[in-house]
Short mmCIF file of C-alpha atoms in Angstrom, two decimals:
data_model
loop_
_atom_site.label_atom_id
_atom_site.label_comp_id
_atom_site.label_asym_id
_atom_site.label_seq_id
_atom_site.Cartn_x
_atom_site.Cartn_y
_atom_site.Cartn_z
CA LYS A 1097 -16.57 -5.62 4.57
CA GLN A 1098 -13.59 -3.69 6.30
CA GLU A 1099 -13.55 0.07 5.48
CA VAL A 1100 -10.58 2.41 6.65
CA THR A 1101 -11.04 6.07 7.32
CA GLN A 1102 -8.56 8.52 8.01
CA ILE A 1103 -9.07 11.87 9.38
CA PRO A 1104 -8.48 14.72 8.53
CA ALA A 1105 -7.73 14.59 4.95
CA ALA A 1106 -5.09 17.05 4.92
CA LEU A 1107 -3.21 19.11 7.54
CA SER A 1108 -0.73 22.02 7.54
CA VAL A 1109 1.03 23.06 10.53
CA PRO A 1110 4.07 24.91 11.37
CA GLU A 1111 7.46 23.51 11.98
CA GLY A 1112 7.82 22.17 15.49
CA GLU A 1113 4.34 21.27 16.33
CA ASN A 1114 3.16 17.94 17.81
CA LEU A 1115 0.34 16.53 15.47
CA VAL A 1116 -2.10 13.71 15.46
CA LEU A 1117 -3.27 11.49 12.28
CA ASN A 1118 -6.41 9.43 12.88
CA CYS A 1119 -7.40 6.43 11.56
CA SER A 1120 -10.66 4.29 12.07
CA PHE A 1121 -11.53 0.75 10.63
CA THR A 1122 -15.12 -1.01 10.90
CA ASP A 1123 -14.18 -4.20 11.75
CA SER A 1124 -11.67 -5.23 14.65
CA ALA A 1125 -10.97 -8.47 13.39
CA ILE A 1126 -7.52 -7.26 12.04
CA TYR A 1127 -4.20 -9.23 12.29
CA ASN A 1128 -1.96 -5.99 12.37
CA LEU A 1129 -2.02 -2.24 11.35
CA GLN A 1130 0.67 -0.40 9.44
CA TRP A 1131 1.26 3.16 9.12
CA PHE A 1132 2.99 4.12 5.64
CA ARG A 1133 4.62 7.29 4.27
CA GLN A 1134 4.22 8.05 0.65
CA ASP A 1135 6.30 11.14 -1.01
CA PRO A 1136 5.04 12.24 -4.42
CA GLY A 1137 5.87 10.16 -7.19
CA LYS A 1138 7.26 7.58 -4.86
CA GLY A 1139 6.02 4.01 -3.43
CA LEU A 1140 4.96 3.51 0.16
CA THR A 1141 7.42 3.47 2.86
CA SER A 1142 6.33 1.45 6.03
CA LEU A 1143 6.70 3.41 9.55
CA LEU A 1144 5.24 1.38 12.08
CA LEU A 1145 3.58 -1.99 12.20
CA ILE A 1146 1.33 -2.79 15.16
CA GLN A 1147 0.33 -6.33 15.78
CA SER A 1148 -3.14 -6.80 16.79
CA SER A 1149 -1.84 -8.06 20.33
CA GLN A 1150 -0.03 -4.79 20.62
CA ARG A 1151 -1.30 -1.23 21.78
CA GLU A 1152 1.46 0.79 20.43
CA GLN A 1153 5.03 1.15 18.60
CA THR A 1154 7.40 3.62 18.56
CA SER A 1155 10.12 4.77 16.07
CA GLY A 1156 11.83 8.16 16.77
CA ARG A 1157 9.51 10.94 16.72
CA LEU A 1158 6.38 8.46 15.57
CA ASN A 1159 4.44 7.03 18.08
CA ALA A 1160 1.43 4.83 16.89
CA SER A 1161 -1.21 3.39 18.85
CA LEU A 1162 -4.14 0.89 18.53
CA ASP A 1163 -7.18 -0.04 20.13
CA LYS A 1164 -8.93 -2.83 18.36
CA SER A 1165 -11.97 -2.79 20.51
CA SER A 1166 -12.95 0.69 19.21
CA GLY A 1167 -11.66 0.49 15.66
CA ARG A 1168 -8.92 3.29 16.03
CA SER A 1169 -5.50 4.01 15.61
CA THR A 1170 -3.39 7.00 16.19
CA LEU A 1171 0.03 8.10 14.42
CA TYR A 1172 1.66 10.85 16.71
CA ILE A 1173 4.49 13.12 15.26
CA ALA A 1174 6.38 14.83 17.63
CA ALA A 1175 8.34 18.16 16.81
CA SER A 1176 7.25 17.92 13.26
CA GLN A 1177 9.79 19.12 10.37
CA PRO A 1178 9.41 20.16 6.99
CA GLY A 1179 10.80 16.80 6.00
CA ASP A 1180 7.88 15.00 7.26
CA SER A 1181 5.41 16.60 4.67
CA ALA A 1182 4.32 13.68 2.71
CA THR A 1183 1.11 11.66 2.69
CA TYR A 1184 0.49 9.21 5.54
CA LEU A 1185 -1.51 6.07 5.05
CA CYS A 1186 -2.82 3.66 7.46
CA ALA A 1187 -3.54 -0.18 6.61
CA VAL A 1188 -5.32 -2.90 8.26
CA ALA A 1189 -4.25 -6.52 7.51
CA LEU A 1190 -6.75 -9.22 7.15
CA LEU A 1191 -5.87 -12.82 6.96
CA MET A 1192 -6.76 -14.73 3.78
CA GLU A 1193 -6.51 -18.26 2.79
CA TYR A 1194 -2.99 -17.53 1.43
CA GLY A 1195 -1.19 -14.62 2.71
CA ASN A 1196 -2.92 -11.13 3.82
CA LYS A 1197 -4.65 -8.36 2.47
CA LEU A 1198 -4.19 -4.73 3.29
CA VAL A 1199 -7.07 -2.66 3.20
CA PHE A 1200 -5.85 0.69 2.85
CA GLY A 1201 -7.60 4.30 4.03
CA ALA A 1202 -7.50 7.14 1.63
CA GLY A 1203 -4.52 8.91 3.73
CA THR A 1204 -3.93 12.13 5.23
CA ILE A 1205 -1.92 14.72 3.26
CA LEU A 1206 0.53 16.77 5.62
CA ARG A 1207 2.54 19.70 5.03
CA VAL A 1208 4.66 21.14 7.64
CA LYS A 1209 5.56 24.97 7.01
CA SER A 1210 9.06 26.04 7.99
CA ASN B 984 19.96 -2.84 -2.52
CA ALA B 985 17.20 -2.65 -5.49
CA GLY B 986 14.32 -4.12 -3.32
CA VAL B 987 11.01 -3.89 -5.55
CA THR B 988 11.63 -2.51 -9.03
CA GLN B 989 8.51 -1.71 -11.48
CA THR B 990 9.11 -0.91 -15.13
CA PRO B 991 7.81 1.34 -16.94
CA LYS B 992 7.44 4.00 -14.68
CA PHE B 993 5.09 6.00 -16.87
CA ARG B 994 2.82 4.81 -19.72
CA ILE B 995 0.52 6.03 -22.12
CA LEU B 996 -2.09 3.52 -23.96
CA LYS B 997 -4.82 3.83 -26.28
CA ILE B 998 -8.32 2.15 -25.53
CA GLY B 999 -8.06 -1.83 -26.42
CA GLN B 1000 -4.42 -1.88 -26.41
CA SER B 1001 -2.58 -4.35 -23.91
CA MET B 1002 0.50 -4.53 -22.22
CA THR B 1003 2.40 -5.69 -19.31
CA LEU B 1004 3.43 -3.79 -16.16
CA GLN B 1005 6.85 -5.77 -14.94
CA CYS B 1006 7.54 -6.17 -11.17
CA THR B 1007 10.68 -8.25 -9.99
CA GLN B 1008 12.31 -8.13 -6.43
CA ASP B 1009 15.67 -9.40 -5.24
CA MET B 1010 14.94 -10.19 -1.71
CA ASN B 1011 13.77 -13.78 -2.14
CA HIS B 1012 10.32 -12.77 -0.92
CA ASN B 1013 7.48 -15.47 -1.18
CA TYR B 1014 4.41 -13.12 -0.97
CA MET B 1015 4.01 -10.35 -4.14
CA TYR B 1016 1.31 -8.15 -4.45
CA TRP B 1017 -0.42 -5.85 -6.87
CA TYR B 1018 -2.18 -2.78 -6.00
CA ARG B 1019 -3.87 0.33 -7.83
CA GLN B 1020 -4.38 3.63 -6.32
CA ASP B 1021 -6.96 6.20 -7.67
CA PRO B 1022 -6.41 9.72 -7.17
CA GLY B 1023 -7.50 10.79 -3.50
CA MET B 1024 -8.25 7.03 -2.71
CA GLY B 1025 -6.35 4.35 -0.59
CA LEU B 1026 -4.62 1.35 -2.69
CA LYS B 1027 -6.79 -1.61 -3.88
CA LEU B 1028 -5.66 -4.89 -4.10
CA ILE B 1029 -5.63 -6.55 -7.85
CA TYR B 1030 -4.17 -9.88 -7.44
CA TYR B 1031 -1.60 -11.61 -5.01
CA SER B 1032 0.76 -14.55 -5.35
CA VAL B 1033 2.19 -16.77 -2.28
CA GLY B 1034 4.78 -18.34 -4.46
CA ALA B 1035 5.94 -19.56 -7.82
CA GLY B 1036 2.62 -20.81 -9.65
CA ILE B 1037 0.27 -19.71 -7.12
CA THR B 1038 -1.68 -16.64 -7.73
CA ASP B 1039 -5.50 -15.62 -6.34
CA LYS B 1040 -7.49 -12.51 -7.04
CA GLY B 1041 -7.89 -9.59 -4.69
CA GLU B 1042 -10.45 -6.71 -4.59
CA VAL B 1043 -10.55 -5.60 -8.01
CA PRO B 1044 -9.20 -8.24 -10.47
CA ASN B 1045 -11.46 -7.58 -13.63
CA GLY B 1046 -9.72 -6.65 -16.67
CA TYR B 1047 -6.00 -7.80 -15.43
CA ASN B 1048 -4.46 -11.04 -15.22
CA VAL B 1049 -1.14 -12.09 -13.68
CA SER B 1050 1.40 -15.00 -13.45
CA ARG B 1051 4.01 -15.92 -11.19
CA SER B 1052 6.76 -18.43 -12.83
CA THR B 1053 9.68 -17.42 -10.74
CA THR B 1054 9.76 -16.15 -7.12
CA GLU B 1055 11.54 -12.60 -8.52
CA ASP B 1056 8.69 -11.81 -10.87
CA PHE B 1057 5.00 -11.08 -11.13
CA PRO B 1058 4.20 -9.38 -14.15
CA LEU B 1059 0.23 -7.88 -14.22
CA ARG B 1060 -1.23 -7.69 -17.83
CA LEU B 1061 -3.95 -5.48 -19.07
CA GLU B 1062 -5.32 -7.16 -22.05
CA LEU B 1063 -8.14 -4.70 -23.47
CA ALA B 1064 -6.92 -1.17 -21.89
CA ALA B 1065 -9.96 0.90 -20.84
CA PRO B 1066 -10.17 4.65 -19.41
CA SER B 1067 -11.36 3.26 -15.93
CA GLN B 1068 -8.00 1.41 -15.75
CA THR B 1069 -5.87 4.80 -15.54
CA SER B 1070 -4.30 4.65 -12.08
CA VAL B 1071 -1.02 4.50 -10.52
CA TYR B 1072 0.23 0.70 -9.99
CA PHE B 1073 2.09 -0.44 -7.23
CA CYS B 1074 3.79 -3.87 -6.79
CA ALA B 1075 4.90 -5.11 -3.19
CA SER B 1076 6.43 -7.98 -1.49
CA SER B 1077 6.70 -9.62 1.73
CA TYR B 1078 8.62 -12.59 3.22
CA SER B 1079 5.83 -14.24 4.90
CA GLN B 1080 2.60 -13.00 6.15
CA PRO B 1081 1.49 -11.20 7.46
CA VAL B 1082 4.28 -8.77 8.07
CA ALA B 1083 5.37 -5.38 6.13
CA GLN B 1084 5.67 -5.40 2.99
CA HIS B 1085 8.18 -3.68 0.73
CA PHE B 1086 6.57 -1.46 -2.39
CA GLY B 1087 7.92 -0.33 -5.54
CA ASP B 1088 7.85 3.22 -6.69
CA GLY B 1089 4.88 2.34 -9.26
CA THR B 1090 3.74 2.82 -12.82
CA ARG B 1091 1.53 5.52 -13.75
CA LEU B 1092 -0.57 4.54 -16.47
CA SER B 1093 -2.91 6.65 -18.71
CA ILE B 1094 -5.32 5.29 -20.79
CA LEU B 1095 -6.78 7.81 -23.59
#
């Protein structure tokens, strides 16, 4: 059974710091991996999607890497800002007979202090 | 762009009551999903659909039912509400698989 773990569970940093969020998964047979942002009382916003054949994806100040063989992904946030404060969720996609299933980690709650 | 719209946003139910959570999307997506998120936990898949008339169970389907009569709508039905179903429910959709899923803002459901 695929399990996804995110470390740390919570993180508080001063504005301007570079930071890394970690995600690990137990079964390397994934189709892709996504990082989501969740603001309080809101749904999930997809930040980056890495296909299983890729090693990393970048969007602005965000960079996500994937190492399938070791079952790890990291989300790197450069020059953090108070607006980055949110919960960050990692999810791996598993193929089903129809469609794909996302297995989520519990998330990392990030607070960036001004 | 409305995207994925869920109604209601909040609801309180008594044990044993029934209700339907509504989800509609205007992106002509074939795939739709229902998840639940318990406090401090990741999302878990309840049911999903790959098109009108086709649905299948996810990880935690017990106590729920779904239907998909149109491409746009994917309602989730709770027949006999139980306290264990207190959660935040998210609907999502995607054009095909496996690409990024688009999420609604959620329905916060409390069962007392």
